[in-house]
Coordinates of C-alpha atoms in Angstrom, one line a residue:
M957 CA 12.0 -39.2 -172.6
A958 CA 8.8 -38.2 -170.6
Q959 CA 8.4 -39.3 -167.1
M960 CA 6.6 -42.6 -166.6
I961 CA 4.9 -43.8 -163.4
T962 CA 4.1 -47.4 -162.6
S963 CA 2.6 -49.0 -159.5
N964 CA 2.2 -52.5 -158.2
L965 CA -0.1 -53.8 -155.4
Q966 CA 1.1 -57.1 -153.9
K967 CA -2.3 -58.5 -152.8
K968 CA -5.9 -57.4 -153.5
M969 CA -7.4 -59.7 -150.8
L970 CA -6.2 -59.6 -147.2
A971 CA -7.0 -61.2 -143.9
L972 CA -7.5 -58.8 -140.9
G973 CA -4.1 -57.4 -139.9
E974 CA -2.3 -59.0 -142.8
T975 CA 0.4 -56.8 -144.4
D976 CA 0.4 -55.7 -148.0
Q977 CA 2.8 -53.7 -150.1
L978 CA 2.3 -51.0 -152.7
I979 CA 5.3 -50.1 -154.9
I980 CA 5.4 -46.9 -156.9
K981 CA 8.1 -46.1 -159.5
I982 CA 8.7 -43.0 -161.6
N983 CA 11.4 -43.3 -164.3
Y984 CA 13.1 -40.8 -166.6
L985 CA 13.1 -37.9 -164.0
G986 CA 16.0 -36.1 -165.6
S987 CA 17.1 -34.8 -162.1
Q988 CA 13.7 -33.3 -161.4
K989 CA 12.3 -33.3 -157.9
V990 CA 9.2 -35.4 -157.0
N991 CA 6.6 -33.9 -154.7
S992 CA 4.0 -36.0 -153.0
A993 CA 2.4 -36.5 -149.5
R994 CA 4.9 -37.0 -146.7
E995 CA 6.0 -40.3 -145.4
N996 CA 3.2 -42.3 -143.6
E997 CA 0.6 -39.9 -144.9
L998 CA 0.0 -41.1 -148.5
L999 CA -2.8 -43.7 -148.0
P1000 CA -6.4 -42.9 -146.8
F1001 CA -7.6 -43.3 -143.2
H1002 CA -8.4 -47.0 -143.0
F1003 CA -4.9 -48.1 -144.2
E1004 CA -2.5 -48.4 -141.3
E1005 CA 0.9 -47.6 -142.8
I1006 CA 3.6 -49.8 -141.2
K1007 CA 6.6 -48.7 -143.3
D1008 CA 7.0 -46.0 -145.9
S1009 CA 10.4 -45.9 -147.6
I1010 CA 11.4 -43.6 -150.4
G1011 CA 14.5 -44.1 -152.7
S1012 CA 15.5 -41.7 -155.4
S1013 CA 18.2 -41.0 -157.9
D1014 CA 18.7 -38.5 -160.7
D1015 CA 16.6 -40.6 -163.0
Q1016 CA 14.3 -42.8 -160.8
Y1017 CA 12.0 -42.5 -157.8
I1018 CA 10.8 -45.5 -155.9
R1019 CA 8.4 -45.6 -153.0
K1020 CA 7.5 -48.8 -151.1
I1021 CA 4.6 -48.7 -148.6
E1022 CA 3.8 -51.6 -146.3
F1023 CA 0.3 -51.4 -144.7
A1024 CA -2.4 -53.4 -143.0
V1025 CA -6.2 -53.0 -142.5
F1026 CA -7.8 -53.9 -139.3
Q1027 CA -11.5 -53.7 -140.3
E1028 CA -13.1 -56.2 -142.7
G1029 CA -14.8 -54.9 -145.8
K1030 CA -13.9 -53.4 -149.2
Y1031 CA -11.6 -50.4 -149.4
T1032 CA -10.2 -48.3 -152.2
I1033 CA -6.8 -46.9 -152.6
P1034 CA -7.6 -43.8 -154.7
E1035 CA -5.5 -42.3 -157.5
L1036 CA -2.3 -41.0 -155.9
E1037 CA -0.8 -37.9 -157.3
F1038 CA 2.9 -37.2 -157.7
K1039 CA 4.1 -33.8 -159.0
V1040 CA 7.3 -33.9 -161.2
G1041 CA 8.2 -30.3 -162.3
N1042 CA 4.9 -28.9 -163.7
E1043 CA 3.4 -32.3 -164.5
I1044 CA 1.0 -34.3 -162.3
L1045 CA 1.4 -38.1 -162.5
K1046 CA -1.3 -40.4 -161.1
T1047 CA -1.3 -44.1 -160.1
P1048 CA -4.4 -46.2 -160.9
A1049 CA -6.9 -46.8 -158.1
Y1050 CA -6.9 -50.2 -156.4
E1051 CA -9.8 -52.0 -154.6
I1052 CA -8.9 -54.2 -151.7
E1053 CA -11.1 -56.7 -149.9
V1054 CA -10.4 -57.5 -146.2
V1055 CA -11.9 -60.7 -144.7
N1056 CA -12.1 -62.1 -141.3
T1057 CA -10.6 -65.6 -141.6
A1058 CA -11.9 -66.5 -138.1
K1059 CA -15.5 -66.5 -139.5
K1060 CA -15.0 -69.7 -141.6
E1061 CA -17.2 -72.6 -140.6
D1062 CA -14.8 -74.5 -138.4
V1063 CA -16.1 -77.3 -136.3
I1064 CA -15.4 -76.8 -132.6
N1065 CA -15.9 -79.8 -130.2
D1066 CA -16.3 -79.3 -126.5
I1067 CA -14.0 -81.2 -124.3
M1068 CA -16.7 -81.9 -121.7
S1069 CA -20.5 -81.8 -121.9
N1070 CA -22.2 -78.8 -120.4
K1071 CA -23.7 -79.2 -116.9
E1072 CA -26.6 -77.3 -115.4
V1073 CA -25.9 -75.7 -112.0
D1074 CA -28.6 -74.3 -109.7
L1075 CA -27.7 -70.7 -108.6
E1076 CA -28.9 -68.9 -105.4
M1077 CA -29.4 -65.2 -104.9
A1078 CA -25.8 -64.8 -103.5
D1079 CA -24.5 -66.4 -106.7
Y1080 CA -26.5 -64.0 -108.9
W1081 CA -25.2 -61.1 -106.9
E1082 CA -21.6 -62.1 -107.3
L1083 CA -22.2 -62.6 -111.1
Y1084 CA -24.0 -59.3 -111.7
K1085 CA -23.0 -56.9 -108.9
F1086 CA -20.6 -54.9 -111.0
Y1087 CA -23.3 -54.3 -113.7
I1088 CA -25.9 -53.3 -111.0
L1089 CA -23.5 -50.9 -109.3
A1090 CA -22.5 -49.5 -112.7
A1091 CA -26.2 -49.0 -113.6
I1092 CA -26.8 -47.2 -110.3
A1093 CA -23.8 -44.9 -110.9
V1094 CA -25.0 -44.0 -114.4
I1095 CA -28.5 -43.2 -113.1
A1096 CA -27.0 -41.1 -110.4
L1097 CA -24.8 -39.2 -112.9
I1098 CA -27.7 -38.6 -115.3
T1099 CA -29.8 -37.3 -112.4
A1100 CA -27.0 -35.0 -111.2
I1101 CA -26.6 -33.6 -114.7
Y1102 CA -30.3 -33.0 -115.1
I1103 CA -30.5 -31.1 -111.8
I1104 CA -27.4 -29.0 -112.7
V1105 CA -28.8 -28.1 -116.1
K1106 CA -32.3 -27.4 -114.9
Y1107 CA -31.7 -25.7 -111.6
G1108 CA -28.0 -24.7 -111.6
R1109 CA -26.6 -21.5 -112.9
R1110 CA -26.0 -21.6 -116.6
A1111 CA -22.8 -20.0 -117.8
K1112 CA -23.5 -17.4 -120.5
S1113 CA -21.1 -17.3 -123.4
S1114 CA -20.7 -14.2 -125.4
P1115 CA -20.3 -14.5 -129.2
K1116 CA -17.5 -11.8 -129.0
I1117 CA -15.6 -14.0 -126.5
T1118 CA -15.7 -17.0 -128.8
T1119 CA -14.6 -14.8 -131.7
N1120 CA -11.6 -13.4 -129.8
L1121 CA -10.5 -16.9 -128.6
T1122 CA -10.7 -18.3 -132.2
L1123 CA -8.8 -15.3 -133.6
K1124 CA -6.0 -16.1 -131.1
E1125 CA -6.0 -19.7 -132.2
L1126 CA -5.7 -18.5 -135.8
E1127 CA -2.8 -16.3 -134.9
G1128 CA -1.1 -19.2 -133.3
L1129 CA -1.5 -21.3 -136.5
K1130 CA -0.1 -18.5 -138.5
K1131 CA 3.1 -18.4 -136.3
K1132 CA 3.8 -22.0 -137.1
K1133 CA 4.6 -20.9 -140.7
Y1134 CA 3.1 -24.0 -142.3
I1135 CA 2.2 -21.9 -145.4
E1136 CA 5.7 -20.5 -145.8
N1137 CA 7.2 -24.0 -145.4
G1138 CA 4.8 -25.7 -147.8
D1139 CA 3.4 -28.0 -145.2
F1140 CA -0.1 -27.8 -146.6
R1141 CA -1.4 -31.0 -144.9
S1142 CA -0.6 -29.8 -141.4
F1143 CA -2.0 -26.3 -142.3
Y1144 CA -5.4 -27.6 -143.4
V1145 CA -5.7 -30.1 -140.6
E1146 CA -5.3 -27.4 -138.0
L1147 CA -7.3 -24.8 -139.8
I1148 CA -10.3 -27.1 -140.2
D1149 CA -10.0 -28.3 -136.5
I1150 CA -10.0 -24.6 -135.3
S1151 CA -13.0 -23.9 -137.6
R1152 CA -15.0 -26.9 -136.4
R1153 CA -14.5 -26.0 -132.8
F1154 CA -15.6 -22.4 -133.6
I1155 CA -18.7 -23.4 -135.5
T1156 CA -19.7 -25.8 -132.7
T1157 CA -19.4 -23.1 -130.0
Q1158 CA -20.6 -20.1 -131.9
Y1159 CA -23.5 -21.5 -133.9
Q1160 CA -24.4 -24.5 -131.7
L1161 CA -23.9 -26.9 -134.6
P1162 CA -22.3 -30.3 -134.0
A1163 CA -19.4 -29.5 -136.4
D1164 CA -17.0 -31.5 -134.3
V1165 CA -18.7 -34.8 -135.1
L1166 CA -20.3 -34.3 -138.6
L1167 CA -18.7 -35.2 -141.9
T1168 CA -18.0 -32.3 -144.2
D1169 CA -21.1 -32.9 -146.5
D1170 CA -23.4 -33.3 -143.5
L1171 CA -22.0 -30.1 -141.8
I1172 CA -22.7 -28.2 -145.0
D1173 CA -26.3 -29.4 -145.1
A1174 CA -26.7 -28.5 -141.4
M1175 CA -25.4 -25.0 -141.9
K1176 CA -27.8 -24.4 -144.8
Q1177 CA -30.8 -25.7 -142.9
S1178 CA -30.0 -23.6 -139.7
N1179 CA -30.0 -20.2 -141.5
T1180 CA -27.8 -18.9 -138.7
I1181 CA -24.7 -18.4 -140.7
S1182 CA -24.7 -15.8 -143.5
P1183 CA -24.7 -17.2 -147.1
E1184 CA -21.2 -15.7 -147.7
S1185 CA -19.8 -17.5 -144.7
E1186 CA -21.4 -20.8 -145.6
K1187 CA -19.8 -20.6 -149.0
T1188 CA -16.4 -19.9 -147.6
V1189 CA -16.6 -22.7 -145.0
E1190 CA -17.8 -25.1 -147.7
E1191 CA -15.0 -24.3 -150.1
V1192 CA -12.2 -24.4 -147.5
F1193 CA -13.5 -27.7 -145.9
L1194 CA -13.8 -29.5 -149.3
R1195 CA -10.3 -28.4 -150.3
G1196 CA -9.0 -29.5 -146.9
D1197 CA -10.5 -33.0 -147.5
L1198 CA -8.8 -33.2 -150.8
V1199 CA -5.5 -32.2 -149.3
K1200 CA -5.8 -34.9 -146.5
F1201 CA -6.1 -37.6 -149.1
A1202 CA -3.3 -36.2 -151.3
K1203 CA -5.6 -35.4 -154.2
T1204 CA -4.6 -31.8 -154.5
F1205 CA -1.5 -29.7 -153.8
P1206 CA -2.5 -26.1 -153.0
D1207 CA 0.0 -23.3 -153.5
E1208 CA 0.9 -20.6 -151.0
T1209 CA -1.5 -18.1 -152.5
T1210 CA -4.5 -20.5 -152.1
M1211 CA -3.5 -21.2 -148.5
Q1212 CA -3.1 -17.5 -147.7
K1213 CA -6.6 -16.8 -149.1
D1214 CA -8.2 -19.7 -147.2
F1215 CA -6.7 -18.5 -144.0
A1216 CA -7.9 -14.9 -144.6
D1217 CA -11.4 -16.1 -145.6
I1218 CA -11.8 -18.2 -142.4
K1219 CA -10.6 -15.3 -140.3
T1220 CA -13.2 -13.1 -142.0
V1221 CA -15.9 -15.6 -141.2
V1222 CA -14.8 -15.6 -137.5
E1223 CA -14.8 -11.8 -137.4
K1224 CA -18.2 -11.5 -138.9
S1225 CA -19.8 -14.2 -136.7
A1226 CA -20.8 -11.9 -133.9
K1227 CA -22.9 -9.8 -136.3
D1228 CA -24.5 -13.1 -137.7
I1229 CA -25.6 -14.0 -134.2
E1230 CA -27.0 -10.6 -133.4
F1231 CA -28.9 -10.6 -136.7
E1232 CA -30.3 -14.1 -135.9
N1233 CA -31.4 -13.0 -132.4
L1234 CA -33.2 -9.9 -133.9
R1235 CA -34.9 -12.1 -136.5
K1236 CA -36.2 -14.5 -133.7
D1237 CA -37.4 -11.5 -131.7
V1238 CA -39.4 -10.2 -134.6

């Protein structure tokens, strides 16, 4: 008999911090191994996994995940992929609504009536002195930063120095052998973190705070990075997002190619910067 996957979500409406449970079963395995995201890494970002237990036998795979959500709103558990042999099995997507039960219209009665009290200057100082001192400290800090930036010596960073430092980070990633061990999630998380820091320093783009789609738009508008490098970064970052949410399972060849392509982008970056400087001079 062919493999059959079923899933069950205990509740589709939760209070803030209330626990829920998702149960996934795969039957008729025929002693085949089930591959999926590692424990506590199956659900998307907003779902705080409390317990992730996996049970398996020759013919059945059971995974029970207890989780909670600590922000109100509507959230979606996407289709989750499980690889059995050469076949990919998917669970249905679930939509969950999280509500703040404290916002219900409860009537609150005061124990005593409010009284008006006349305050003097000393009383106001005691009430607000920490805010005043904090405001003075912030103004002083901003002034100091302005003076340092405008009149202080600005450290000059060389594109070649940034390139060499990033290449060292990539070599450190390679030595961790994530590719050889099949740990594709850790590999893409670190590869993209290294790439974001590199783009932020080398091209002066806020890659460390932008979402992938926004970063791609920013790169195209800046015209600083070559079209080939833009395409490479876009492909690798989009694949990395899919890996983080367990929507794809890249093989060793794909990971090796992505690593080599990002390394090429880093190595070519110095020439990109020099070309951009020449274009500005002209």
